[in-house]
CSV table of C-alpha atoms in Angstrom, one decimal:
chain,number,residue,atom,x,y,z
A,12,MET,CA,41.9,-30.2,-13.4
A,13,GLU,CA,43.7,-27.0,-12.6
A,14,GLU,CA,47.1,-28.6,-13.3
A,15,GLN,CA,45.8,-29.8,-16.7
A,16,VAL,CA,44.6,-26.3,-17.6
A,17,LYS,CA,47.9,-24.8,-16.4
A,18,VAL,CA,49.8,-27.3,-18.6
A,19,GLU,CA,47.7,-26.3,-21.6
A,20,ILE,CA,48.0,-22.6,-21.0
A,21,ASP,CA,51.7,-22.4,-20.2
A,22,PRO,CA,53.0,-22.9,-23.8
A,23,ILE,CA,50.6,-20.2,-25.1
A,24,THR,CA,51.6,-17.8,-22.3
A,25,ALA,CA,55.3,-18.4,-22.9
A,26,THR,CA,54.8,-18.0,-26.7
A,27,VAL,CA,52.9,-14.7,-26.3
A,28,SER,CA,55.4,-13.4,-23.8
A,29,ARG,CA,58.4,-14.1,-26.0
A,30,TRP,CA,56.7,-12.6,-29.1
A,31,MET,CA,55.9,-9.4,-27.2
A,32,GLN,CA,59.4,-9.3,-25.7
A,33,GLU,CA,61.0,-9.4,-29.2
A,34,LEU,CA,58.5,-6.9,-30.6
A,35,LEU,CA,59.0,-4.3,-27.9
A,36,THR,CA,62.8,-4.8,-28.0
A,37,ASN,CA,62.8,-4.2,-31.7
A,38,MET,CA,60.7,-1.1,-31.2
A,39,GLY,CA,63.4,0.3,-28.9
A,40,VAL,CA,61.6,0.0,-25.6
A,41,PRO,CA,64.1,0.0,-22.6
A,42,GLU,CA,64.5,-3.5,-21.1
A,43,HIS,CA,63.3,-2.4,-17.6
A,44,TRP,CA,60.1,-1.0,-19.1
A,45,ILE,CA,59.3,-4.0,-21.2
A,46,GLU,CA,57.4,-5.9,-18.5
A,47,TYR,CA,55.1,-3.0,-17.6
A,48,THR,CA,54.6,-2.1,-21.3
A,49,LYS,CA,53.5,-5.6,-22.0
A,50,LEU,CA,51.2,-5.5,-19.0
A,51,LEU,CA,49.5,-2.3,-20.1
A,52,ILE,CA,49.1,-3.4,-23.7
A,53,LEU,CA,47.6,-6.8,-22.7
A,54,ILE,CA,45.3,-5.2,-20.2
A,55,ALA,CA,44.1,-2.7,-22.9
A,56,LEU,CA,43.5,-5.6,-25.3
A,57,VAL,CA,41.6,-7.5,-22.7
A,58,VAL,CA,39.4,-4.5,-21.8
A,59,VAL,CA,38.5,-3.8,-25.4
A,60,THR,CA,37.8,-7.5,-26.1
A,61,VAL,CA,35.6,-7.8,-23.0
A,62,VAL,CA,33.6,-4.7,-23.9
A,63,VAL,CA,33.0,-5.9,-27.4
A,64,LEU,CA,32.2,-9.4,-26.3
A,65,GLN,CA,29.8,-8.2,-23.7
A,66,LYS,CA,27.9,-5.7,-26.0
A,67,VAL,CA,27.7,-8.2,-28.9
A,68,THR,CA,26.5,-11.0,-26.7
A,69,LYS,CA,23.9,-8.7,-25.0
A,70,LYS,CA,22.5,-7.5,-28.3
A,71,VAL,CA,22.3,-11.1,-29.6
A,72,LEU,CA,20.5,-12.4,-26.5
A,73,THR,CA,18.2,-9.4,-26.4
A,74,PHE,CA,17.3,-9.9,-30.1
A,75,ILE,CA,16.6,-13.6,-29.5
A,76,LEU,CA,14.4,-13.0,-26.4
A,77,GLU,CA,12.4,-10.3,-28.2
A,78,LYS,CA,11.9,-12.6,-31.2
A,79,ILE,CA,10.7,-15.4,-28.9
A,80,TYR,CA,8.3,-13.0,-27.2
A,81,LYS,CA,6.9,-11.8,-30.5
A,82,GLY,CA,6.5,-15.4,-31.7
A,83,THR,CA,5.1,-16.9,-28.6
A,84,ASN,CA,3.5,-13.8,-26.9
A,85,LEU,CA,4.8,-15.2,-23.5
A,86,SER,CA,5.2,-12.2,-21.2
A,87,PHE,CA,8.1,-13.9,-19.4
A,88,PHE,CA,10.5,-13.1,-22.2
A,89,LYS,CA,9.3,-9.5,-22.3
A,90,TYR,CA,10.0,-9.2,-18.5
A,91,ALA,CA,13.3,-11.0,-18.9
A,92,VAL,CA,14.5,-8.2,-21.2
A,93,THR,CA,13.1,-5.6,-18.8
A,94,ASN,CA,14.9,-7.2,-15.8
A,95,LYS,CA,18.2,-7.2,-17.7
A,96,LEU,CA,18.6,-11.0,-18.2
A,97,PRO,CA,20.5,-10.6,-21.5
A,98,LYS,CA,22.9,-8.2,-19.7
A,99,TYR,CA,23.7,-10.7,-17.0
A,100,LEU,CA,23.9,-13.7,-19.3
A,101,ALA,CA,26.2,-11.7,-21.6
A,102,LEU,CA,28.7,-11.5,-18.7
A,103,VAL,CA,29.5,-15.3,-19.0
A,104,VAL,CA,31.6,-14.9,-22.2
A,105,PRO,CA,33.7,-11.9,-20.9
A,106,TYR,CA,34.1,-13.7,-17.6
A,107,SER,CA,35.5,-16.8,-19.3
A,108,PHE,CA,37.7,-14.7,-21.5
A,109,VAL,CA,39.1,-12.7,-18.5
A,110,ARG,CA,39.7,-15.8,-16.4
A,111,GLY,CA,41.6,-17.5,-19.2
A,112,SER,CA,43.6,-14.3,-20.0
A,113,ILE,CA,44.9,-13.7,-16.4
A,114,PRO,CA,47.8,-16.1,-16.7
A,115,VAL,CA,48.7,-14.7,-20.1
A,116,VAL,CA,48.5,-11.0,-19.0
A,117,LEU,CA,50.3,-11.6,-15.7
A,118,HIS,CA,53.0,-14.0,-16.9
A,119,ASP,CA,55.7,-11.7,-15.6
A,120,PHE,CA,53.8,-11.0,-12.3
A,121,GLN,CA,53.1,-14.5,-11.0
A,122,GLY,CA,52.2,-13.4,-7.5
A,123,LEU,CA,49.1,-11.5,-8.8
A,124,ILE,CA,47.6,-14.4,-10.7
A,125,SER,CA,46.0,-16.3,-7.8
A,126,PRO,CA,44.4,-13.2,-6.1
A,127,LEU,CA,43.0,-12.0,-9.4
A,128,ILE,CA,41.6,-15.4,-10.3
A,129,LYS,CA,39.9,-15.4,-6.9
A,130,LEU,CA,38.5,-12.0,-7.6
A,131,THR,CA,37.0,-13.2,-10.9
A,132,ASP,CA,35.5,-16.2,-9.2
A,133,ILE,CA,33.9,-13.8,-6.6
A,134,TYR,CA,32.6,-11.8,-9.5
A,135,MET,CA,31.2,-15.0,-11.0
A,136,VAL,CA,29.2,-15.6,-7.7
A,137,PHE,CA,27.6,-12.2,-8.1
A,138,MET,CA,27.0,-12.8,-11.7
A,139,VAL,CA,25.1,-16.0,-11.0
A,140,ILE,CA,23.0,-14.3,-8.3
A,141,TRP,CA,22.1,-11.5,-10.6
A,142,THR,CA,21.1,-13.9,-13.3
A,143,ILE,CA,19.0,-16.1,-11.0
A,144,MET,CA,17.3,-13.0,-9.5
A,145,SER,CA,16.6,-11.6,-12.9
A,146,LEU,CA,14.8,-14.9,-13.7
A,147,ILE,CA,12.9,-14.8,-10.4
A,148,LYS,CA,11.8,-11.2,-11.0
A,149,SER,CA,10.6,-12.1,-14.4
A,150,PHE,CA,8.5,-15.0,-13.0
A,151,ALA,CA,7.2,-12.7,-10.3
A,152,ASN,CA,6.1,-10.2,-12.9
A,153,VAL,CA,4.2,-12.9,-14.7
A,154,LEU,CA,2.5,-14.0,-11.5
A,155,GLU,CA,1.5,-10.3,-10.8
A,156,GLU,CA,-0.6,-10.5,-14.0
A,157,LYS,CA,-2.7,-13.3,-12.4
A,158,PRO,CA,-5.7,-12.2,-10.4
A,159,ALA,CA,-4.7,-14.4,-7.4
A,160,PHE,CA,-1.3,-12.6,-7.1
A,161,HIS,CA,-2.4,-9.1,-8.2
A,162,ASN,CA,-2.5,-7.6,-4.7
A,163,LYS,CA,0.3,-9.7,-3.1
A,164,PRO,CA,3.5,-8.0,-1.9
A,165,MET,CA,5.7,-9.7,-4.5
A,166,LYS,CA,8.6,-7.2,-4.0
A,167,SER,CA,8.7,-8.3,-0.4
A,168,TYR,CA,9.0,-11.9,-1.4
A,169,ILE,CA,11.7,-11.1,-3.9
A,170,GLN,CA,13.7,-9.2,-1.3
A,171,VAL,CA,13.5,-12.2,1.0
A,172,ILE,CA,14.8,-14.5,-1.8
A,173,TYR,CA,17.5,-11.9,-2.6
A,174,ILE,CA,18.7,-12.1,1.0
A,175,ILE,CA,18.8,-15.9,1.0
A,176,PHE,CA,20.8,-16.0,-2.2
A,177,PHE,CA,23.3,-13.4,-0.9
A,178,ILE,CA,23.7,-15.4,2.2
A,179,PHE,CA,24.7,-18.5,0.1
A,180,GLY,CA,26.8,-16.2,-2.0
A,181,ALA,CA,28.6,-15.0,1.1
A,182,VAL,CA,29.3,-18.6,2.1
A,183,VAL,CA,30.8,-19.3,-1.4
A,184,ILE,CA,32.9,-16.1,-1.3
A,185,TYR,CA,34.2,-17.1,2.1
A,186,SER,CA,35.2,-20.5,0.8
A,187,ILE,CA,36.9,-18.9,-2.2
A,188,LEU,CA,38.9,-16.5,-0.2
A,189,THR,CA,39.9,-18.8,2.7
A,190,GLY,CA,39.8,-22.2,1.0
A,191,LYS,CA,37.7,-23.5,4.0
A,192,SER,CA,34.4,-25.2,3.9
A,193,ALA,CA,31.0,-23.7,4.6
A,194,THR,CA,31.0,-25.2,8.1
A,195,ALA,CA,33.8,-22.9,9.1
A,196,PHE,CA,31.8,-19.9,7.8
A,197,PHE,CA,28.7,-20.7,9.9
A,198,ALA,CA,30.9,-21.4,12.9
A,199,ALA,CA,32.4,-17.9,12.6
A,200,MET,CA,29.0,-16.4,12.0
A,201,GLY,CA,27.7,-18.0,15.2
A,202,ALA,CA,30.1,-16.0,17.3
A,203,ALA,CA,29.1,-12.8,15.6
A,204,SER,CA,25.4,-13.5,15.5
A,205,ALA,CA,24.6,-11.1,18.3
A,206,ILE,CA,26.3,-8.2,16.5
A,207,MET,CA,24.6,-9.2,13.2
A,208,MET,CA,21.2,-9.2,14.8
A,209,LEU,CA,21.9,-5.7,16.3
A,210,VAL,CA,23.1,-4.3,13.0
A,211,PHE,CA,20.3,-5.9,10.9
A,212,GLN,CA,17.5,-5.7,13.4
A,213,ASP,CA,15.3,-3.5,11.1
A,214,THR,CA,15.8,-5.9,8.3
A,215,ILE,CA,14.9,-8.9,10.5
A,216,LYS,CA,11.8,-7.1,11.9
A,217,GLY,CA,10.8,-6.2,8.4
A,218,PHE,CA,11.3,-9.8,7.3
A,219,VAL,CA,9.1,-11.1,10.1
A,220,GLY,CA,6.5,-8.3,9.5
A,221,SER,CA,6.3,-8.9,5.8
A,222,ILE,CA,5.7,-12.6,6.3
A,223,GLN,CA,3.0,-12.0,8.9
A,224,VAL,CA,1.3,-9.3,6.8
A,225,SER,CA,1.3,-11.6,3.8
A,226,ALA,CA,0.3,-14.8,5.6
A,227,ASN,CA,-2.6,-13.1,7.4
A,228,ASN,CA,-3.6,-11.0,4.4
A,229,MET,CA,-3.6,-7.9,6.6
A,230,VAL,CA,-2.7,-5.5,3.8
A,231,GLN,CA,-2.7,-5.7,0.0
A,232,ILE,CA,-1.4,-3.5,-2.7
A,233,GLY,CA,-4.2,-0.9,-3.4
A,234,ASP,CA,-5.7,-1.1,0.0
A,235,TRP,CA,-6.8,2.2,1.6
A,236,ILE,CA,-5.3,2.3,5.1
A,237,THR,CA,-5.2,5.0,7.8
A,238,MET,CA,-2.3,5.2,10.3
A,239,PRO,CA,-2.7,8.5,12.3
A,240,LYS,CA,0.6,7.8,14.1
A,241,TYR,CA,2.6,8.2,10.9
A,242,GLY,CA,0.2,10.7,9.3
A,243,ALA,CA,-0.7,8.1,6.6
A,244,ASP,CA,-4.2,8.1,5.0
A,245,GLY,CA,-4.3,6.7,1.5
A,246,ASP,CA,-3.7,3.8,-0.8
A,247,VAL,CA,-0.8,1.3,-0.4
A,248,MET,CA,1.5,1.6,-3.4
A,249,GLU,CA,4.3,-0.9,-2.5
A,250,ILE,CA,5.2,-3.4,0.3
A,251,ASN,CA,8.9,-4.0,0.6
A,252,LEU,CA,10.9,-6.0,3.1
A,253,THR,CA,11.5,-3.0,5.3
A,254,THR,CA,9.0,-0.3,4.2
A,255,VAL,CA,5.5,0.3,3.0
A,256,LYS,CA,4.8,3.2,0.7
A,257,ILE,CA,1.4,4.9,1.0
A,258,ARG,CA,0.1,7.5,-1.4
A,259,ASN,CA,-2.0,9.9,0.6
A,260,PHE,CA,-5.1,11.6,-0.8
A,261,ASP,CA,-3.2,14.9,-0.9
A,262,LYS,CA,-0.8,13.1,-3.3
A,263,THR,CA,2.1,13.0,-0.8
A,264,ILE,CA,3.8,9.7,-0.1
A,265,THR,CA,4.3,8.4,3.4
A,266,THR,CA,6.8,5.6,4.1
A,267,VAL,CA,6.2,3.5,7.2
A,268,PRO,CA,8.2,0.5,8.5
A,269,THR,CA,6.7,-2.9,7.5
A,270,TYR,CA,7.0,-4.1,11.0
A,271,SER,CA,4.7,-1.3,12.2
A,272,LEU,CA,1.8,-3.0,10.4
A,273,ILE,CA,1.9,-5.7,13.1
A,274,SER,CA,3.2,-3.6,16.0
A,275,ASP,CA,1.0,-0.6,15.7
A,276,SER,CA,-2.7,-0.2,15.0
A,277,PHE,CA,-4.1,0.9,11.6
A,278,GLN,CA,-7.4,1.0,9.9
A,279,ASN,CA,-7.9,-0.9,6.6
A,280,TRP,CA,-10.8,0.2,4.5
A,281,ARG,CA,-10.7,-2.9,2.2
A,282,GLY,CA,-13.9,-4.3,3.9
A,283,MET,CA,-15.8,-1.2,2.8
A,284,LYS,CA,-14.6,-1.6,-0.8
A,285,GLU,CA,-15.5,-5.3,-0.8
A,286,SER,CA,-19.0,-4.7,0.6
A,287,GLY,CA,-19.8,-2.0,-2.0
A,288,GLY,CA,-21.2,0.4,0.5
A,289,ARG,CA,-19.8,3.2,2.6
A,290,ARG,CA,-21.1,4.1,6.0
A,291,PHE,CA,-22.1,7.5,7.1
A,292,LYS,CA,-23.5,8.7,10.4
A,293,ARG,CA,-24.6,12.2,11.2
A,294,SER,CA,-26.4,13.6,14.2
A,295,LEU,CA,-28.9,16.4,14.3
A,296,ASN,CA,-29.4,18.0,17.8
A,297,ILE,CA,-33.1,18.7,18.5
A,298,LYS,CA,-34.0,21.4,21.0
A,299,HIS,CA,-35.6,19.7,24.0
A,300,ASP,CA,-38.4,22.2,24.5
A,301,THR,CA,-39.7,21.6,20.9
A,302,ILE,CA,-40.6,18.0,21.5
A,303,ARG,CA,-44.3,17.6,22.4
A,304,PHE,CA,-47.4,15.5,22.1
A,305,LEU,CA,-49.4,15.8,18.9
A,306,THR,CA,-53.2,16.5,18.8
A,307,LYS,CA,-55.6,14.3,16.9
A,308,ASP,CA,-55.9,17.0,14.2
A,309,GLU,CA,-52.2,17.1,13.7
A,310,LEU,CA,-52.1,13.3,13.5
A,311,GLU,CA,-54.7,13.3,10.8
A,312,LYS,CA,-52.6,15.7,8.8
A,313,PHE,CA,-49.5,13.6,9.3
A,314,LYS,CA,-51.3,10.5,8.0
A,315,GLN,CA,-51.1,12.1,4.6
A,316,VAL,CA,-47.3,12.0,4.7
A,317,ASP,CA,-45.9,8.9,2.9
A,318,GLY,CA,-44.6,6.3,5.4
A,319,LEU,CA,-46.4,7.7,8.5
A,320,LYS,CA,-50.0,6.6,8.1
A,321,ASP,CA,-49.5,2.9,9.0
A,322,TYR,CA,-47.3,3.8,11.9
A,323,ILE,CA,-49.8,6.3,13.3
A,324,VAL,CA,-52.8,3.9,12.9
A,325,ASN,CA,-50.9,1.1,14.6
A,326,LYS,CA,-49.7,3.3,17.4
A,327,GLU,CA,-53.2,4.7,18.0
A,328,LYS,CA,-54.6,1.1,18.3
A,329,GLU,CA,-51.8,0.1,20.6
A,330,TYR,CA,-52.1,3.2,22.8
A,331,ALA,CA,-55.9,2.9,22.9
A,332,GLU,CA,-55.6,-0.5,24.5
A,333,LEU,CA,-53.1,0.8,27.0
A,334,ASN,CA,-55.1,3.9,27.8
A,335,LYS,CA,-58.2,1.9,28.8
A,336,THR,CA,-56.8,1.3,32.2
A,337,THR,CA,-55.7,4.9,32.8
A,338,ASN,CA,-57.4,8.1,33.8
A,339,PRO,CA,-57.6,10.2,30.6
A,340,ASP,CA,-58.2,13.4,32.6
A,341,ILE,CA,-54.5,13.4,33.7
A,342,PRO,CA,-52.3,13.9,30.6
A,343,LEU,CA,-49.3,12.2,32.3
A,344,ASN,CA,-51.2,8.9,32.4
A,345,VAL,CA,-52.1,8.9,28.7
A,346,HIS,CA,-49.8,7.3,26.1
A,347,GLN,CA,-49.5,9.7,23.1
A,348,ILE,CA,-47.4,10.1,20.0
A,349,THR,CA,-44.9,12.9,19.9
A,350,ASN,CA,-43.6,14.9,17.0
A,351,ASN,CA,-40.2,13.4,17.5
A,352,ASP,CA,-41.6,9.9,17.2
A,353,LEU,CA,-43.0,10.8,13.8
A,354,PHE,CA,-39.7,12.4,12.8
A,355,LEU,CA,-37.8,9.2,13.6
A,356,GLN,CA,-40.3,7.1,11.6
A,357,TYR,CA,-40.1,9.5,8.7
A,358,GLY,CA,-36.4,9.3,8.7
A,359,ILE,CA,-36.4,5.5,8.5
A,360,TYR,CA,-39.0,5.5,5.7
A,361,TYR,CA,-37.0,8.1,3.8
A,362,LEU,CA,-33.7,6.2,4.0
A,363,ARG,CA,-35.3,2.9,3.1
A,364,ASN,CA,-36.8,4.4,0.0
A,365,HIS,CA,-33.7,6.4,-1.1
A,366,PRO,CA,-32.2,5.0,-4.3
A,367,LYS,CA,-28.7,5.7,-3.2
A,368,ILE,CA,-28.9,3.8,0.1
A,369,ASP,CA,-27.9,0.1,0.4
A,370,LYS,CA,-30.9,-1.7,1.9
A,371,THR,CA,-28.8,-4.9,2.7
A,372,LEU,CA,-26.7,-3.1,5.2
A,373,THR,CA,-27.5,-1.6,8.6
A,374,LEU,CA,-30.0,1.3,8.5
A,375,LEU,CA,-30.9,3.2,11.6
A,376,VAL,CA,-32.4,6.5,12.6
A,377,ARG,CA,-31.9,6.5,16.4
A,378,GLN,CA,-32.1,8.7,19.4
A,379,LEU,CA,-28.9,9.1,21.4
A,380,ALA,CA,-28.5,10.2,25.0
A,381,PRO,CA,-29.6,13.8,25.7
A,382,THR,CA,-26.9,16.4,26.1
A,383,SER,CA,-26.7,20.1,27.0
A,384,GLN,CA,-26.7,20.8,23.2
A,385,GLY,CA,-30.0,19.1,22.7
A,386,LEU,CA,-31.3,15.6,21.8
A,387,PRO,CA,-29.1,13.9,19.2
A,388,ILE,CA,-31.0,12.1,16.4
A,389,GLU,CA,-28.4,10.0,14.5
A,390,LEU,CA,-28.7,8.9,10.9
A,391,TYR,CA,-26.7,5.6,10.5
A,392,THR,CA,-26.7,3.9,7.2
A,393,PHE,CA,-24.7,2.9,4.1
A,394,THR,CA,-24.6,4.3,0.6
A,395,ASN,CA,-24.6,1.9,-2.3
A,396,THR,CA,-21.4,3.5,-3.7
A,397,ILE,CA,-17.9,3.8,-2.4
A,398,VAL,CA,-16.8,6.5,-4.8
A,399,TRP,CA,-15.7,9.3,-2.5
A,400,ALA,CA,-17.1,12.2,-4.6
A,401,GLU,CA,-20.5,10.4,-5.1
A,402,TYR,CA,-20.6,9.5,-1.4
A,403,GLU,CA,-20.2,13.1,-0.3
A,404,VAL,CA,-22.9,14.3,-2.6
A,405,ILE,CA,-25.4,11.7,-1.3
A,406,LEU,CA,-24.5,12.5,2.3
A,407,SER,CA,-25.0,16.2,1.9
A,408,GLU,CA,-28.3,15.8,0.0
A,409,ILE,CA,-29.7,13.5,2.7
A,410,VAL,CA,-28.6,15.7,5.6
A,411,ASN,CA,-29.9,18.9,3.9
A,412,HIS,CA,-33.2,17.2,3.4
A,413,PHE,CA,-33.6,16.3,7.0
A,414,ILE,CA,-32.6,19.8,8.1
A,415,SER,CA,-35.3,21.1,5.8
A,416,VAL,CA,-38.2,18.9,7.0
A,417,ILE,CA,-37.5,19.2,10.7
A,418,PRO,CA,-39.7,22.4,11.0
A,419,TYR,CA,-42.7,20.5,9.5
A,420,PHE,CA,-42.7,18.4,12.6
A,421,GLY,CA,-42.6,21.4,14.9
A,422,LEU,CA,-39.0,20.7,15.9
A,423,LYS,CA,-36.0,23.0,15.9
A,424,ILE,CA,-32.3,22.2,15.6
A,425,TYR,CA,-30.2,23.4,18.5
A,426,GLU,CA,-27.6,26.1,17.6
A,427,GLU,CA,-25.3,28.0,19.9
A,428,SER,CA,-26.1,31.7,19.6
A,429,SER,CA,-23.4,34.1,18.3
A,430,GLY,CA,-22.9,37.6,19.5
A,431,SER,CA,-24.9,39.1,16.7
A,432,ASP,CA,-27.9,36.8,17.4
A,433,THR,CA,-28.0,37.9,21.1
A,434,TYR,CA,-27.7,41.6,20.1
A,435,ASP,CA,-30.6,41.2,17.6
A,436,VAL,CA,-32.9,39.7,20.2
A,437,PHE,CA,-32.0,42.4,22.7
A,438,MET,CA,-32.8,45.2,20.2
A,439,ARG,CA,-36.1,43.7,19.1
A,440,ASP,CA,-37.2,43.6,22.8
A,441,VAL,CA,-35.9,47.1,23.7
A,442,THR,CA,-36.7,49.1,20.6
A,443,PRO,CA,-40.6,49.3,21.1
A,444,LYS,CA,-40.1,50.5,24.7
A,445,LEU,CA,-37.7,53.2,23.5
A,446,GLU,CA,-40.2,54.3,20.9
A,447,ASN,CA,-43.1,54.5,23.4
A,448,LYS,CA,-40.9,56.7,25.8
A,449,ALA,CA,-40.1,58.9,22.9
């Protein structure tokens, strides 16, 4: 085939060469400059022609794809234009022209023809890869519109495909340059595999990590994740082959290696978003010496509080049965209700009837282990919204309410005294004595 093309091109090349020889001689160009002058003129003509062909072809293809998009409303054609498919397809015509022009332009420099043809063939390999990747990107953009692929790391997949195509491209380029088969290429690569793995270890780790992240659905685009090791706390913007971009809540962007998602620990808040409720837990430390038994009169008053009457009545019946076998003259033997018991029950009733609390999720008002700072009473429940601003308002309102009602149960919250508090107590104790002495 090459011999046939050469036979067809040789007469044209010879004709053009003789014509330019005569033209330049008639113009008075010195004979030793004619070859270089012809070369410069032909190169200029080829460059101008290539630029014109490429721009015209690109505009025509862009026009056609846009018309098809407007007529069919298929988003693939819109994305094809965005991903520069017309630009890459438009390179076919200039490539064909350049490859056919090389023997003509370099008629007087035969030694350069074969290397330049190989270079154009290598460029053709890249051109094919760019075109195919443009098509793949366009299909990926179409898939991203589908709900099933909305949160998938499509860029990571595309980068993997990119690497595969460039590996095949490297094999083809090796064959073009050496004239050897692909088998020789892989044999040569086998010897250098250790060096390649060392150089591209981050890429290989990222490739493995992105596959595991995607296969196990560990992270999706838009997930809120927290990685204290990297100072990341925000939404996942992008998952690439080697990096994951996270937009923090302070609007900064943290980039972490993709492989770290499987090698390091992180917290994914997707489960909270899918549940529709966000947990909060807060503890109020009650002073130990304010917890006491309640009298019958006090219990009668508390029966008027919503949510406490049934509890008090049931407990009185239960304790009455237990107290039949005990000596009531000794208070330690008698089962009684404490003010802290009622506070816990009130907390449960209040949360269960709060309009902003999710009743389908865990709801607790529990007593934790006593500490030197008091007896912790923990509120553990879930709001029915995951919106951060709304969540904070609900949490603060509930905590403020509990702080406000604690005195009604005869309880006090433990607080560490400041210097001014101590001084105030001292002065209140000492001032009357000083006044009496005076």
